[in-house]
Amino acid sequence: MTDTAPTTTRTADGPTVRLTVSQALVRFLAHQHTERDGVRHRMFAGCWGILGHGNVAGLGQALLQSHVEALEAGYDGVEPGPEELPFYLARNEQSMVHAAVAYARTSDRMRMFACAASIGPGSTNMLTGAALATVDRIPVLLLPSDTFASRASDPVLQQLEDPRTGDVSVNDAFRPLSRYWDRIARPEQLLAAAPAAMRVLTDPAETGAVTLCLPQDVQAEAYDWPVAFFRPRVWHVARPVPEPAALGRAVAVLAAARRPLIVAGGGAVYSQASEALADLAAATGIPVADTQAGKGAIAWDHPQAVGGIGATGSSAANALAAEADVVLGVGTRYTDFTTASRTVFADPAVQFVNLNVLAFDAAKLSAHPLVADAREGVRALREALAGYRVSEAYADRASGLVAQWTAVTERCYAPSGRDLPAQTEIFGVLNALMGPEDILVNAAGSMPGDLQALWRASSPRQYHLEYGFSCMGYEIPAAMGAKLAAPEAEVVAIVGDGTYQMNPQEITTIVSEGLKVILVVLQNHGYASIGALSDSLGSQRFGTRFRMRQAATGQLDGGLVPFDIAANARSLGADVLVADGVDDFREAFLTARAATRTTVICVETDIDGPNPPSSAWWDVPVAEVATLESTRQAREMYDDARRDQRRFL
């Protein structure tokens, strides 16, 4: 390690080096590594940032200095120097957190980014990304700048003043959104806070957003740091094994099951448990359903794969869930979409065995908890269940249900004959043309539901859906993050026109970084998901279409809003193709795949579907009293549906 400042003194901690807090933080992060299964990774790929007065002379200076020193040491800028944290310039602070999340997810949470913002709005723009990371259990380090610790310049530009106290800033809003939060009010606090942050980031059970607030004066303050603070540190990511007694209890329940079902969640993907899960399913014959985060944990054509489960799942998985007497959850947190708002598991005596690295999730639904790494837990179950196999009749039942749903999928993927294609037809083309190592990115709206029901994922990384926080605006920056993590993959993001209008600007970042992704923009002039939901709940699709306001009615019920997505995408630096129908889209996708630059494909789709048939319920309360007949009818249907809801499982 080459010091950039002279060693000053020798203390009880050994020799020291004088650096600013920002310089010390950059150097510290550059020397962190992760290791799992003997594979070591440099922990931080870099730092996303937008600089302002809160960090340009602190963290910004440190990032620049680390780069200049790397160049002076002979590094060419392609590979970072050993003490360098490469800087990536974003256009929106929320977006850069989305990109960091996608990068970490694609890297199975072994590698990650830091995200740096200036004070005030720059920092609060990251709040949505922080919530998404923590909800989805994805590691990202947030470095929001803060107001003066000395309070010498209060109130500084963009500072929130609280007349009740002087130690609150907007960054306190990150507290409930972070798995670890700290404010570095004195330089020496970093010595404890930085390792604590790394511990949480690398903990498979406790990970999520980690926030270190950096007052702008402290960022530039110098301190004599122990050289030992910057020694390379390897954080070994644990694979906890099942506790023998808990394993015995779980096996006893599973071995007595006559109609068992496995539900594979995101933990099965992040722990790389796919091979073990496929082996367990093949040996026992237990059918395997998947959640949004778990799709691809077992390949769609595995004999025991039965597809997505829950509110947007397949009829095969949901029928088996309704009959199941034992459910083995592997790395799932049982969201309301997975349980169909606690209606899909209908057997009055159903029991749950929950294999999860987080005890909080393992205990859900009154389960027999099995707290362990998903891969190690599945391997232990496979060994302990040697000789167990479901009945031939039950296996045939599962196969028959899958065959029925396969026919439904084929119909949804086939041309509908309408003037405009359904989005499911576009998905069918993509599913046929994308390979197992390609990555499909999507998030909120109607598309995740259709995709969970229909998409045939052939590998764990192919299906990249953000449906924990269901955040519109995730797709475009996430495509960038996934591409940075897997440059060899073809990354395809499907973007609705509503999402596109919320957050298109990172197309410019993608272009500036020289990355190649394909963005498929489906334009249907409205919010298809909420429109259909509104209609089903008696609210008549109110406020869900992109229309001009009419003076005569005072409503947004006029002509289409003349927004030219193709022209906008082109202005941001992307190549653009406009497809007219499914056949034209297929040719456009092949053209984009062969290209070397980012390409946006725009295609008009039918906002009214058709969509896959629903086989489960989702709890969205309807007005109990109303003058609208449509609402009254919807309330009757709601009251009828929720009779099957189980408050306690």
XYZ file of C-alpha atoms in Angstrom:
649
model
C 0.000 0.000 0.000
C 1.341 3.415 -0.934
C 0.579 6.227 1.516
C -0.550 9.551 0.085
C 0.427 11.451 3.196
C 3.411 10.995 5.512
C 3.137 8.761 8.523
C 2.836 11.074 11.497
C 3.034 9.300 14.826
C 3.159 5.864 16.368
C 0.296 5.084 18.731
C -1.003 2.059 20.609
C -2.593 1.066 17.280
C 0.739 1.306 15.493
C 1.821 3.812 12.804
C -0.678 6.327 11.474
C -1.295 8.196 8.254
C -2.908 11.624 8.016
C -5.927 11.735 5.706
C -9.276 13.444 5.566
C -12.337 11.469 6.591
C -13.375 11.160 2.948
C -9.929 10.009 1.849
C -9.881 7.464 4.664
C -13.336 6.148 3.778
C -12.437 5.712 0.102
C -9.216 3.915 1.010
C -11.018 1.694 3.522
C -13.724 0.680 1.044
C -11.168 -0.097 -1.643
C -9.586 -2.704 0.654
C -12.752 -4.646 1.537
C -13.388 -8.086 0.034
C -16.016 -10.804 0.276
C -15.518 -14.560 0.154
C -17.916 -17.475 -0.129
C -17.134 -21.053 -1.085
C -13.490 -20.122 -1.566
C -14.251 -17.446 -4.169
C -12.986 -13.997 -3.262
C -14.359 -10.761 -4.684
C -13.432 -7.129 -4.398
C -16.415 -5.945 -2.386
C -17.019 -2.521 -3.970
C -17.112 -2.073 -7.716
C -17.159 1.677 -7.280
C -19.184 4.651 -6.119
C -22.193 6.119 -7.880
C -22.616 9.789 -7.205
C -23.958 13.213 -7.961
C -21.790 15.934 -6.465
C -23.032 19.107 -4.807
C -21.790 21.614 -2.280
C -22.230 18.965 0.423
C -19.659 16.554 -1.000
C -17.774 18.021 -3.974
C -14.823 19.147 -1.839
C -14.992 16.204 0.549
C -15.896 12.842 -0.903
C -15.576 14.159 -4.460
C -12.006 15.262 -3.817
C -11.161 11.901 -2.261
C -12.550 9.944 -5.206
C -10.580 12.121 -7.630
C -7.410 11.769 -5.579
C -7.698 7.979 -5.463
C -8.018 7.906 -9.255
C -5.088 10.268 -9.899
C -2.882 8.282 -7.543
C -3.829 5.049 -9.308
C -2.841 6.543 -12.667
C 0.431 7.781 -11.206
C 1.086 4.267 -9.885
C 0.737 2.836 -13.384
C -2.882 1.645 -13.427
C -4.567 2.429 -16.741
C -8.072 3.244 -15.495
C -9.562 0.041 -16.923
C -8.738 -1.902 -13.773
C -8.934 0.222 -10.615
C -5.920 0.732 -8.446
C -5.767 -1.145 -5.129
C -6.788 1.992 -3.236
C -9.146 3.428 -5.840
C -12.924 3.549 -5.738
C -14.038 4.165 -9.356
C -16.631 6.934 -9.745
C -19.806 6.599 -11.809
C -21.826 9.723 -12.570
C -25.597 9.256 -12.402
C -28.387 11.614 -13.470
C -30.752 10.924 -10.581
C -29.977 9.821 -7.040
C -32.862 7.355 -6.814
C -31.721 5.789 -10.071
C -28.176 5.251 -8.916
C -29.418 3.271 -5.929
C -31.549 1.146 -8.287
C -28.465 0.520 -10.426
C -26.481 -0.463 -7.334
C -29.235 -2.832 -6.207
C -29.390 -4.524 -9.611
C -25.607 -4.892 -9.634
C -25.582 -6.529 -6.197
C -28.502 -8.781 -7.039
C -26.883 -9.945 -10.278
C -23.716 -10.608 -8.265
C -25.626 -12.786 -5.756
C -24.961 -10.065 -3.156
C -21.203 -10.708 -3.179
C -20.284 -7.384 -4.837
C -21.887 -3.978 -4.466
C -21.675 -0.220 -4.935
C -21.595 2.829 -2.704
C -23.913 5.727 -3.591
C -22.961 9.302 -2.667
C -25.248 12.335 -2.676
C -25.073 15.951 -1.575
C -27.134 17.339 1.292
C -30.857 18.031 1.224
C -32.745 16.907 -1.884
C -29.769 15.016 -3.255
C -29.835 12.786 -0.203
C -33.603 12.468 0.146
C -33.802 11.423 -3.496
C -32.136 8.185 -2.345
C -34.880 7.337 0.164
C -36.951 5.309 -2.286
C -33.888 3.335 -3.340
C -33.009 2.722 0.309
C -36.467 1.339 1.009
C -36.275 -0.893 -2.059
C -32.871 -2.292 -1.073
C -33.966 -3.085 2.473
C -37.310 -4.583 1.458
C -35.564 -6.762 -1.147
C -32.669 -7.653 1.206
C -30.021 -6.347 -1.221
C -26.809 -4.678 0.045
C -26.041 -1.087 -0.925
C -23.945 1.498 0.927
C -25.504 4.970 1.020
C -23.340 8.012 1.733
C -25.676 11.005 2.061
C -23.896 14.232 2.870
C -25.079 16.023 5.969
C -25.127 19.525 7.407
C -22.209 20.957 9.398
C -21.375 18.933 12.495
C -19.844 22.097 13.960
C -23.051 24.020 13.197
C -20.833 26.961 12.293
C -22.813 27.734 9.136
C -26.337 26.844 10.283
C -28.613 26.949 8.448
C -26.554 25.933 5.444
C -28.167 25.820 2.017
C -30.771 22.991 1.855
C -30.707 22.385 5.608
C -33.849 21.346 7.456
C -34.157 23.296 10.711
C -35.986 21.661 13.590
C -36.810 24.168 16.362
C -36.981 21.327 18.899
C -33.399 20.094 18.474
C -30.196 20.787 16.611
C -29.140 17.223 15.849
C -31.774 16.285 13.264
C -31.392 16.524 9.495
C -33.309 15.106 6.543
C -30.939 12.145 6.676
C -32.706 10.903 9.799
C -35.400 9.771 7.366
C -33.010 6.965 6.369
C -33.151 5.421 9.856
C -36.240 3.214 9.373
C -35.158 2.377 5.818
C -31.677 1.146 6.718
C -30.409 -2.058 8.272
C -27.597 0.027 9.780
C -27.484 3.823 10.173
C -24.860 6.138 11.621
C -23.770 9.766 11.437
C -20.030 10.413 11.441
C -19.893 13.571 13.571
C -16.196 13.111 14.490
C -13.427 11.541 12.389
C -12.582 8.781 14.846
C -16.179 7.513 14.763
C -15.453 6.087 11.310
C -13.077 3.565 12.896
C -16.067 1.822 14.488
C -18.820 2.699 12.019
C -17.137 1.524 8.808
C -16.486 -2.075 9.953
C -19.986 -2.215 11.455
C -21.418 -1.183 8.093
C -19.424 -3.894 6.319
C -20.688 -6.520 8.745
C -24.313 -5.740 7.891
C -23.695 -5.484 4.154
C -22.196 -8.974 4.096
C -24.680 -10.612 6.470
C -27.032 -12.769 4.323
C -29.795 -12.454 6.921
C -29.527 -8.803 7.921
C -28.425 -7.130 4.703
C -30.121 -4.197 2.982
C -29.444 -0.480 2.782
C -26.624 0.716 5.029
C -26.356 4.465 5.595
C -23.379 6.477 6.789
C -24.267 10.169 6.968
C -21.284 12.410 6.293
C -21.420 16.031 7.542
C -19.787 18.199 4.929
C -17.257 19.754 7.300
C -16.251 16.383 8.759
C -15.708 14.994 5.253
C -12.827 17.440 4.795
C -11.409 17.148 8.318
C -8.012 15.464 8.731
C -7.153 12.790 11.265
C -4.227 10.505 12.040
C -5.572 7.105 11.031
C -4.030 3.807 12.126
C -2.464 2.218 9.065
C -3.995 -1.055 10.246
C -7.441 0.375 9.467
C -6.601 0.091 5.758
C -5.244 -3.430 5.697
C -7.163 -5.673 3.273
C -10.135 -7.248 5.013
C -12.007 -10.321 3.797
C -15.596 -10.670 4.986
C -16.454 -14.358 4.865
C -20.110 -14.776 3.939
C -21.441 -17.565 6.090
C -23.475 -20.593 5.087
C -25.148 -21.506 8.380
C -26.060 -25.206 8.564
C -29.292 -26.473 10.126
C -29.383 -27.155 13.844
C -29.767 -30.965 14.160
C -32.867 -30.909 16.344
C -34.611 -28.405 14.056
C -33.654 -30.517 11.049
C -35.129 -33.569 12.726
C -38.427 -31.797 13.392
C -38.604 -30.555 9.803
C -37.864 -33.967 8.356
C -40.515 -35.601 10.537
C -43.161 -33.233 9.146
C -42.025 -33.592 5.539
C -41.688 -37.379 5.688
C -45.323 -37.671 6.764
C -46.597 -35.416 3.971
C -48.913 -36.845 1.334
C -49.313 -33.671 -0.733
C -46.164 -31.619 -0.154
C -45.226 -28.486 -2.088
C -41.962 -26.528 -2.206
C -42.071 -22.745 -2.585
C -38.744 -21.375 -3.835
C -38.016 -17.733 -2.992
C -35.207 -15.286 -3.615
C -33.020 -16.872 -0.956
C -32.757 -19.979 -3.103
C -31.265 -17.833 -5.870
C -28.896 -15.714 -3.773
C -27.498 -18.774 -1.972
C -26.957 -20.565 -5.310
C -29.165 -23.431 -4.185
C -30.569 -24.242 -7.637
C -28.659 -27.472 -8.179
C -29.437 -28.742 -4.697
C -33.103 -27.784 -5.074
C -33.410 -29.560 -8.420
C -31.799 -32.639 -6.887
C -34.171 -32.628 -3.900
C -37.208 -32.250 -6.163
C -36.076 -35.020 -8.510
C -35.333 -37.418 -5.664
C -38.574 -36.861 -3.769
C -40.955 -35.904 -6.573
C -42.123 -32.880 -4.571
C -43.465 -30.172 -6.930
C -41.679 -26.813 -6.819
C -43.484 -23.488 -7.213
C -41.663 -20.161 -7.324
C -42.148 -16.589 -6.155
C -41.212 -13.504 -8.163
C -37.744 -13.425 -6.585
C -37.383 -17.196 -6.799
C -38.351 -17.759 -10.419
C -35.525 -19.568 -12.166
C -34.279 -21.176 -8.960
C -35.491 -24.339 -10.646
C -35.640 -24.422 -14.457
C -39.130 -24.191 -15.909
C -38.779 -27.524 -17.735
C -37.668 -29.511 -14.675
C -40.156 -32.385 -14.202
C -41.178 -31.056 -10.771
C -41.455 -27.360 -11.722
C -45.045 -26.071 -11.516
C -44.567 -22.332 -12.074
C -45.372 -19.171 -10.190
C -47.492 -19.257 -7.056
C -49.962 -16.811 -5.565
C -51.991 -13.863 -6.759
C -50.294 -13.831 -10.174
C -49.260 -17.457 -10.276
C -50.148 -20.381 -12.490
C -53.291 -22.429 -12.003
C -51.055 -25.487 -11.556
C -49.086 -24.085 -8.621
C -52.162 -22.579 -7.001
C -54.190 -25.785 -7.276
C -51.378 -27.721 -5.620
C -51.050 -25.010 -2.940
C -54.760 -25.299 -2.179
C -54.372 -29.059 -1.645
C -50.977 -29.081 0.076
C -50.772 -30.619 3.536
C -47.121 -29.558 4.002
C -45.370 -26.557 2.429
C -41.593 -26.262 2.417
C -40.618 -22.631 1.935
C -37.038 -22.182 0.741
C -35.773 -18.627 1.095
C -39.174 -16.957 0.842
C -40.675 -14.274 3.057
C -44.279 -15.084 2.071
C -45.504 -11.737 0.767
C -49.220 -11.214 0.217
C -48.748 -11.935 -3.487
C -47.147 -15.288 -2.671
C -49.917 -16.335 -0.276
C -52.690 -14.679 -2.333
C -53.403 -12.594 0.762
C -53.506 -15.782 2.860
C -56.058 -17.612 0.743
C -53.993 -19.928 -1.466
C -53.047 -22.470 1.231
C -56.519 -23.855 1.865
C -56.047 -27.185 3.653
C -57.275 -26.582 7.243
C -54.429 -28.702 8.619
C -51.637 -27.407 6.385
C -48.226 -27.217 8.031
C -45.215 -25.149 7.006
C -41.517 -25.882 7.195
C -39.614 -22.689 6.495
C -35.960 -22.929 5.525
C -34.548 -19.423 5.745
C -31.300 -17.804 6.793
C -33.339 -15.158 8.665
C -35.183 -16.421 11.757
C -37.840 -13.730 11.290
C -38.900 -15.289 7.981
C -38.388 -18.879 9.103
C -41.008 -18.443 11.831
C -43.766 -17.052 9.591
C -47.108 -18.842 9.160
C -46.666 -20.760 12.426
C -43.982 -22.789 10.694
C -41.477 -25.328 11.895
C -38.458 -23.041 11.441
C -35.247 -24.305 9.911
C -32.755 -21.452 10.167
C -29.936 -22.107 7.720
C -28.413 -21.150 4.417
C -30.800 -22.260 1.675
C -28.274 -24.398 -0.182
C -26.943 -26.111 2.913
C -30.441 -26.604 4.279
C -31.725 -28.159 1.056
C -28.725 -30.489 0.944
C -29.383 -31.573 4.529
C -33.052 -32.212 3.780
C -32.147 -34.219 0.680
C -29.919 -36.505 2.718
C -32.358 -36.848 5.611
C -35.296 -37.589 3.288
C -33.503 -40.422 1.478
C -36.104 -43.001 0.494
C -39.064 -40.604 0.701
C -41.066 -40.019 -2.479
C -44.534 -38.705 -3.182
C -47.147 -41.105 -4.472
C -47.427 -41.792 -8.175
C -50.978 -40.459 -8.134
C -49.846 -37.127 -6.654
C -46.973 -36.856 -9.134
C -49.399 -37.517 -11.992
C -51.765 -34.906 -10.585
C -48.986 -32.291 -10.624
C -47.888 -33.228 -14.154
C -51.434 -32.984 -15.433
C -51.920 -29.530 -13.942
C -48.638 -28.341 -15.474
C -49.708 -29.632 -18.889
C -52.941 -27.668 -18.631
C -51.066 -24.480 -17.752
C -48.580 -25.064 -20.560
C -51.494 -24.930 -22.991
C -52.680 -21.671 -21.391
C -49.192 -20.178 -21.758
C -49.056 -21.123 -25.423
C -52.398 -19.402 -26.021
C -51.231 -16.251 -24.220
C -48.015 -16.151 -26.243
C -49.825 -16.754 -29.561
C -51.132 -13.879 -31.734
C -54.464 -12.595 -30.446
C -55.674 -11.284 -33.786
C -56.395 -7.826 -32.353
C -55.347 -4.584 -33.987
C -52.646 -4.147 -31.340
C -50.732 -7.033 -29.748
C -51.220 -7.927 -26.113
C -48.090 -7.500 -24.032
C -48.118 -11.273 -23.497
C -47.425 -11.712 -27.221
C -44.312 -9.546 -26.866
C -43.260 -11.637 -23.872
C -43.626 -14.776 -25.956
C -41.203 -13.435 -28.556
C -38.683 -12.480 -25.873
C -39.022 -15.816 -24.097
C -38.274 -17.624 -27.356
C -35.291 -15.456 -28.315
C -33.542 -14.900 -24.974
C -31.034 -17.477 -23.767
C -30.452 -18.837 -20.250
C -27.550 -16.455 -19.599
C -29.474 -13.378 -20.755
C -31.155 -11.187 -18.149
C -34.751 -9.945 -18.268
C -35.405 -6.878 -16.083
C -38.809 -5.599 -14.991
C -40.549 -4.173 -11.934
C -43.984 -2.685 -11.283
C -47.292 -2.681 -13.114
C -49.189 -5.390 -14.959
C -46.092 -6.895 -16.525
C -44.729 -8.639 -13.393
C -48.020 -10.451 -12.996
C -48.073 -11.670 -16.583
C -44.408 -12.585 -16.417
C -44.670 -14.578 -13.193
C -47.567 -16.507 -14.656
C -46.052 -17.143 -18.079
C -42.269 -16.666 -18.235
C -40.248 -19.824 -18.669
C -37.063 -19.070 -16.762
C -34.243 -21.448 -17.587
C -31.618 -20.126 -15.146
C -31.530 -18.322 -11.790
C -30.242 -15.046 -13.198
C -32.426 -14.843 -16.308
C -35.465 -13.501 -14.452
C -34.681 -10.194 -12.698
C -37.969 -8.849 -11.338
C -38.127 -6.222 -8.595
C -41.448 -6.999 -6.952
C -40.677 -6.602 -3.277
C -41.066 -2.817 -3.362
C -42.672 -2.894 -6.826
C -40.958 0.341 -7.754
C -41.796 2.122 -11.000
C -38.641 3.624 -12.458
C -36.430 0.689 -11.478
C -36.091 -0.931 -14.884
C -33.782 1.392 -16.848
C -31.143 1.981 -14.136
C -31.428 -1.672 -13.114
C -30.587 -2.747 -16.651
C -27.435 -0.657 -16.355
C -26.510 -2.199 -13.004
C -27.111 -5.735 -14.264
C -24.977 -5.080 -17.344
C -22.119 -3.759 -15.213
C -22.289 -6.938 -13.136
C -22.597 -9.274 -16.130
C -21.034 -7.554 -19.166
C -21.168 -10.804 -21.147
C -24.969 -11.065 -20.830
C -27.627 -9.617 -23.079
C -29.649 -7.449 -20.702
C -33.219 -6.677 -21.740
C -35.453 -4.369 -19.701
C -39.184 -4.267 -20.398
C -40.457 -0.789 -19.603
C -44.033 0.459 -19.585
C -44.734 3.932 -20.898
C -45.798 5.012 -17.399
C -42.498 3.893 -15.909
C -40.574 5.367 -18.814
C -42.019 8.822 -18.192
C -41.035 8.608 -14.526
C -37.371 7.825 -14.997
C -35.794 7.792 -18.472
C -32.694 9.900 -17.864
C -30.292 7.078 -17.036
C -30.358 6.166 -20.728
C -27.831 8.972 -21.035
C -25.739 7.386 -18.288
C -25.887 4.002 -20.026
C -24.718 5.609 -23.270
C -21.977 7.620 -21.550
C -20.604 4.438 -19.949
C -20.460 2.710 -23.330
C -22.830 -0.044 -22.207
C -25.135 -2.022 -24.468
C -28.592 -2.918 -23.200
C -31.937 -3.390 -24.924
C -34.898 -1.423 -23.600
C -38.294 -2.640 -24.785
C -40.853 0.124 -24.208
C -44.489 -0.979 -24.347
C -46.712 2.010 -25.025
C -50.354 1.556 -24.134
C -51.112 5.141 -23.075
C -51.898 4.446 -19.455
C -51.386 2.393 -16.337
C -52.554 -1.042 -17.437
C -52.221 -2.746 -14.065
C -53.967 -0.138 -11.951
C -56.511 0.449 -14.705
C -57.547 -3.200 -14.688
C -57.503 -3.291 -10.882
C -59.595 -0.121 -10.720
C -62.102 -1.639 -13.115
C -62.366 -4.839 -11.081
C -62.893 -2.845 -7.873
C -65.662 -0.674 -9.241
C -63.639 2.487 -9.826
C -64.082 2.420 -13.605
C -60.388 2.867 -14.529
C -60.545 6.423 -13.140
C -57.274 8.333 -13.479
C -55.352 5.546 -15.187
C -55.131 6.617 -18.851
C -52.815 9.216 -20.382
C -55.385 11.583 -21.882
C -55.771 15.305 -22.453
C -58.031 17.221 -20.072
C -61.281 18.314 -21.664
C -62.824 21.642 -20.700
C -66.309 20.249 -21.239
C -65.941 17.504 -18.639
C -63.067 18.780 -16.537
C -61.596 15.272 -16.719
C -58.602 13.608 -18.352
C -60.804 11.944 -20.951
C -59.789 13.680 -24.182
C -57.367 12.602 -26.877
C -54.078 10.823 -26.308
C -51.231 12.843 -24.796
C -48.828 13.501 -27.707
C -45.688 12.217 -26.010
C -43.135 10.823 -28.444
C -41.170 8.204 -26.511
C -39.056 7.282 -29.521
C -37.947 10.876 -30.037
C -37.243 11.277 -26.339
C -35.133 8.112 -26.175
C -33.236 9.190 -29.285
C -32.518 12.578 -27.704
C -30.970 10.797 -24.709
C -28.434 9.106 -26.972
C -29.912 5.678 -27.686
C -30.554 4.039 -31.023
C -34.301 3.657 -31.495
C -36.436 1.165 -33.406
C -40.211 1.457 -33.708
C -42.010 -1.862 -34.194
C -45.471 -2.254 -35.655
C -46.883 -5.512 -34.355
C -45.370 -8.772 -33.198
C -43.575 -9.803 -36.398
C -41.996 -6.379 -36.719
C -40.998 -6.527 -33.045
C -39.269 -9.878 -33.580
C -37.150 -8.401 -36.370
C -36.422 -5.291 -34.311
C -35.256 -7.400 -31.381
C -32.914 -9.417 -33.562
C -31.512 -6.162 -34.941
C -31.026 -4.784 -31.431
C -29.394 -7.999 -30.291
C -26.854 -7.776 -33.101
C -26.110 -4.116 -32.353
C -23.237 -2.888 -30.232
C -24.997 0.173 -28.783
C -27.973 0.571 -26.498
C -31.195 0.233 -28.436
C -34.708 1.237 -27.425
C -37.519 -0.668 -29.146
C -40.897 1.050 -28.986
C -44.020 -0.979 -29.659
C -47.718 -0.182 -29.194
C -49.673 -2.742 -27.164
C -53.290 -3.165 -26.156
C -53.936 -1.761 -22.675
C -56.894 -4.122 -22.279
C -54.899 -7.300 -22.782
C -55.852 -10.098 -22.962
C -53.944 -11.270 -19.902
C -53.421 -14.699 -18.325
C -56.450 -16.063 -16.479
C -56.321 -15.478 -12.747
C -56.408 -18.398 -10.335
C -55.980 -16.568 -7.012
C -57.071 -13.473 -5.113
C -55.358 -10.313 -3.890
C -56.725 -8.267 -1.011
C -57.460 -4.670 -2.047
C -60.349 -3.331 0.086
C -63.326 -1.811 -1.712
C -65.354 1.107 -0.360
C -67.866 -0.249 2.150
C -70.489 2.330 1.175
C -70.837 4.029 -2.204
C -73.345 5.682 -4.526
C -71.682 4.104 -7.581
C -73.365 0.856 -8.572
C -70.059 -0.470 -9.912
C -68.484 0.014 -6.485
C -71.369 -1.631 -4.648
C -71.136 -4.686 -6.883
C -67.360 -4.830 -6.378
C -67.852 -4.658 -2.602
C -70.164 -7.669 -2.710
C -67.519 -9.623 -4.602
C -64.845 -8.468 -2.141
C -66.855 -9.574 0.893
C -67.401 -12.956 -0.729
C -63.715 -13.425 -1.599
C -62.315 -12.530 1.781
C -64.339 -15.243 3.500
C -61.547 -17.588 2.439
C -58.851 -15.407 4.007
C -57.024 -17.034 6.899
C -55.882 -14.631 9.609
C -53.770 -17.305 11.258
C -51.855 -20.068 9.538
